[in-house]
Coordinates of C-alpha atoms and ligand atoms in Angstrom, one line a residue:
M227 CA 112.4 102.2 114.7
Q228 CA 115.3 100.0 114.7
N229 CA 115.7 99.1 111.0
Y230 CA 117.8 101.4 108.9
V231 CA 118.8 102.0 105.3
V232 CA 122.1 103.5 104.2
F233 CA 122.3 106.9 102.6
E234 CA 125.7 107.9 101.4
K235 CA 127.4 105.4 103.8
E236 CA 125.4 106.6 106.8
K237 CA 122.6 104.8 108.6
V238 CA 119.2 106.5 108.5
Y239 CA 116.0 105.3 110.2
P240 CA 112.9 105.6 108.1
S241 CA 109.7 105.9 110.2
K242 CA 107.6 104.5 107.3
I243 CA 107.7 103.7 103.7
V244 CA 104.9 105.0 101.5
C245 CA 104.2 102.9 98.5
V246 CA 102.3 103.6 95.3
G247 CA 100.3 100.9 93.8
R248 CA 99.2 100.6 90.1
N249 CA 101.5 103.3 88.7
Y250 CA 102.5 101.6 85.4
V251 CA 99.8 100.7 82.9
K252 CA 101.6 97.4 81.7
H253 CA 101.9 96.2 85.2
I254 CA 98.1 97.0 85.9
R255 CA 97.4 94.9 82.8
E256 CA 99.5 91.9 83.7
L257 CA 97.6 91.7 87.0
N258 CA 94.2 92.4 85.4
N259 CA 93.6 95.3 87.6
E260 CA 91.7 98.5 86.6
I261 CA 93.5 101.7 85.9
P262 CA 92.9 103.8 89.0
D263 CA 91.2 107.3 88.7
D264 CA 93.4 108.3 91.8
I265 CA 96.6 107.3 93.2
V266 CA 96.7 104.0 95.2
L267 CA 98.8 104.3 98.4
F268 CA 99.8 102.0 101.2
I269 CA 102.3 102.0 103.9
K270 CA 105.0 99.7 105.1
P271 CA 106.2 100.2 108.6
N272 CA 109.8 100.5 109.7
S273 CA 109.6 96.9 110.9
S274 CA 109.2 95.7 107.3
I275 CA 112.6 96.7 106.2
G276 CA 114.9 93.8 105.5
K277 CA 115.0 90.5 103.6
P278 CA 111.9 88.2 103.8
E279 CA 112.3 84.9 105.8
F280 CA 110.6 82.6 103.2
K281 CA 110.1 79.8 105.6
R282 CA 108.3 81.8 108.2
Y283 CA 105.3 82.5 105.9
D284 CA 102.6 80.2 104.4
Y285 CA 102.4 82.3 101.2
P286 CA 104.6 82.7 98.3
I287 CA 106.5 86.0 98.1
H288 CA 106.7 88.0 94.9
Y289 CA 109.1 90.8 93.9
E290 CA 108.3 94.2 92.6
G291 CA 111.4 96.3 91.6
E292 CA 110.9 100.0 92.3
I293 CA 112.6 103.4 92.0
S294 CA 112.6 104.5 95.7
F295 CA 113.2 108.0 97.1
L296 CA 114.7 109.0 100.5
V297 CA 112.8 112.1 101.8
G298 CA 115.1 114.9 102.8
K299 CA 112.9 117.0 105.2
S300 CA 109.5 116.9 106.9
V301 CA 106.7 117.7 104.3
K302 CA 103.2 118.4 105.3
Y303 CA 100.0 119.2 103.5
G304 CA 100.1 122.8 102.1
D305 CA 104.1 122.9 101.9
I306 CA 105.6 123.8 98.4
I307 CA 106.7 120.6 96.9
D308 CA 109.8 120.6 94.6
A309 CA 112.7 118.3 93.9
S310 CA 114.3 119.5 97.3
V311 CA 112.0 117.2 99.1
F312 CA 114.1 114.2 98.1
K313 CA 117.6 113.8 99.3
G314 CA 118.4 110.2 98.0
I315 CA 117.4 107.7 95.4
G316 CA 117.7 104.0 95.7
F317 CA 116.3 100.8 94.3
G318 CA 113.8 98.9 96.4
I319 CA 112.0 95.7 96.4
D320 CA 108.3 95.7 97.4
F321 CA 107.8 92.2 98.4
T322 CA 104.2 91.0 98.2
M323 CA 102.3 87.9 99.1
R324 CA 100.4 88.0 95.8
T325 CA 98.0 85.1 96.6
L326 CA 97.1 86.4 100.1
Q327 CA 96.8 89.9 98.6
K328 CA 94.2 88.5 96.0
K329 CA 92.3 86.6 98.7
L330 CA 92.0 89.7 100.8
K331 CA 91.1 92.0 97.9
E332 CA 88.3 89.6 96.8
K333 CA 86.9 89.8 100.3
G334 CA 87.2 93.6 100.3
L335 CA 89.6 93.4 103.2
P336 CA 92.7 95.5 103.7
W337 CA 95.8 93.8 102.1
E338 CA 98.1 95.0 104.9
K339 CA 99.3 91.6 105.8
A340 CA 100.3 90.9 102.2
K341 CA 102.5 93.9 102.0
A342 CA 103.6 95.2 105.4
F343 CA 105.1 91.9 106.9
D344 CA 108.5 91.7 108.3
G345 CA 111.1 91.6 105.4
G346 CA 108.7 93.0 103.0
A347 CA 110.8 96.0 101.9
L348 CA 114.5 95.6 100.9
F349 CA 116.6 98.6 99.7
S350 CA 119.9 99.3 98.0
E351 CA 122.1 102.0 99.3
F352 CA 120.6 105.4 98.6
K353 CA 122.7 107.9 96.7
S354 CA 122.4 111.7 96.5
I355 CA 120.3 113.0 93.7
P356 CA 122.3 114.8 91.1
T357 CA 121.1 118.5 91.1
N358 CA 120.2 118.4 87.3
M359 CA 118.4 115.0 87.3
N360 CA 115.2 114.7 85.3
L361 CA 112.9 112.9 87.8
E362 CA 110.5 112.1 84.9
N363 CA 113.0 110.1 82.9
I364 CA 114.9 107.7 85.3
E365 CA 115.7 104.4 83.7
F366 CA 116.0 101.3 85.8
S367 CA 116.1 97.5 85.5
L368 CA 116.3 94.3 87.6
R369 CA 117.8 91.0 86.8
I370 CA 117.2 87.8 88.7
N371 CA 119.8 85.1 88.5
G372 CA 121.2 86.8 85.4
E373 CA 117.9 87.1 83.6
L374 CA 116.4 90.5 82.9
K375 CA 112.9 90.5 84.5
Q376 CA 112.0 94.3 84.8
T377 CA 113.1 97.3 82.8
S378 CA 111.2 100.6 82.6
S379 CA 111.6 104.4 83.2
S380 CA 109.8 106.9 85.5
S381 CA 108.5 108.4 82.1
Y382 CA 105.9 105.6 82.2
M383 CA 104.6 106.4 85.6
L384 CA 100.9 107.4 85.7
F385 CA 101.9 109.7 88.7
K386 CA 105.3 111.2 88.5
P387 CA 107.6 111.4 91.5
L388 CA 106.6 115.1 92.6
T389 CA 102.9 114.4 91.9
I390 CA 103.2 111.3 94.1
V391 CA 104.6 113.5 97.0
K392 CA 101.7 116.0 96.6
K393 CA 99.2 113.2 96.7
I394 CA 100.9 111.5 99.7
V395 CA 100.9 114.6 101.9
E396 CA 97.1 115.1 101.4
F397 CA 96.8 112.1 103.7
F398 CA 100.2 111.4 105.4
S399 CA 102.8 113.9 106.5
L400 CA 106.3 112.8 105.6
D401 CA 109.3 112.9 108.0
E402 CA 113.0 113.1 107.1
N403 CA 114.3 109.7 106.0
D404 CA 110.9 108.3 105.2
I405 CA 111.0 106.4 102.0
I406 CA 108.7 106.6 98.9
M407 CA 108.3 103.5 96.6
T408 CA 107.1 104.7 93.3
G409 CA 105.4 101.5 92.1
T410 CA 106.5 98.6 89.9
P411 CA 106.5 98.1 86.2
E412 CA 105.6 94.9 84.4
G413 CA 107.7 91.7 84.9
V414 CA 106.7 90.9 88.6
G415 CA 106.9 87.3 89.6
E416 CA 107.9 84.9 92.4
A417 CA 111.1 85.3 94.6
H418 CA 112.9 82.4 96.0
R419 CA 115.5 82.0 98.7
G420 CA 119.0 82.2 97.3
D421 CA 117.8 84.3 94.2
L422 CA 120.4 86.8 93.1
F423 CA 118.8 90.3 92.4
E424 CA 120.9 92.7 90.4
Y425 CA 119.5 96.2 90.1
E426 CA 120.5 99.2 88.2
I427 CA 119.3 102.9 88.2
K428 CA 121.0 104.3 85.1
D429 CA 123.9 106.6 85.7
I430 CA 123.2 106.5 89.5
L431 CA 123.7 103.2 91.1
S432 CA 123.9 99.4 90.6
G433 CA 124.3 96.4 93.0
S434 CA 122.9 93.2 94.0
F435 CA 121.1 91.4 96.9
K436 CA 121.2 87.6 97.5
L437 CA 118.0 86.5 99.2
Ligands
ZN209 ZN1 104.8 97.8 94.6

């Protein structure tokens, strides 16, 4: 575990990132996917944290902007789940090789390579969660090269943040400093080297990455 993210100016080392797929209806429609009857989860390893090296891969890389949470303590199946499981909130980009993912999906194969590659998960600094924050109405947006591409709120999630944790620990125990990516709203598209990504989680944080 050598890759880190920053939480309130300190480096922390996530062992894994647990991601939610298909969590916003309009995004499910834009990719012509079915609305799932249960949560779709996948994992990106610590080695995926960073910026993608576009030249290294044969496939175009697409962005998905997502509200991301930093886990504050170890959480296992059967534990009580409340807002204290999260210590931080940040903005994350779930990079995806969409054409490879489609190819693998069509063959019924795992889409690991399209999601868990090096540089497949990029994060802002994580901030402490204000104590009275309503986790079910967090507004956020992503601009690329000045153009608004994604804007939504956790109120549109099919599975809300604490339900996501309950569903995750049925299969995967969480460790302190693991990250949960809560899924992307509509407006995904291709990313390019040199793009300027400007993100905002309303009243919490804003910033930018240059790819
Ligand atoms: Zn995603």
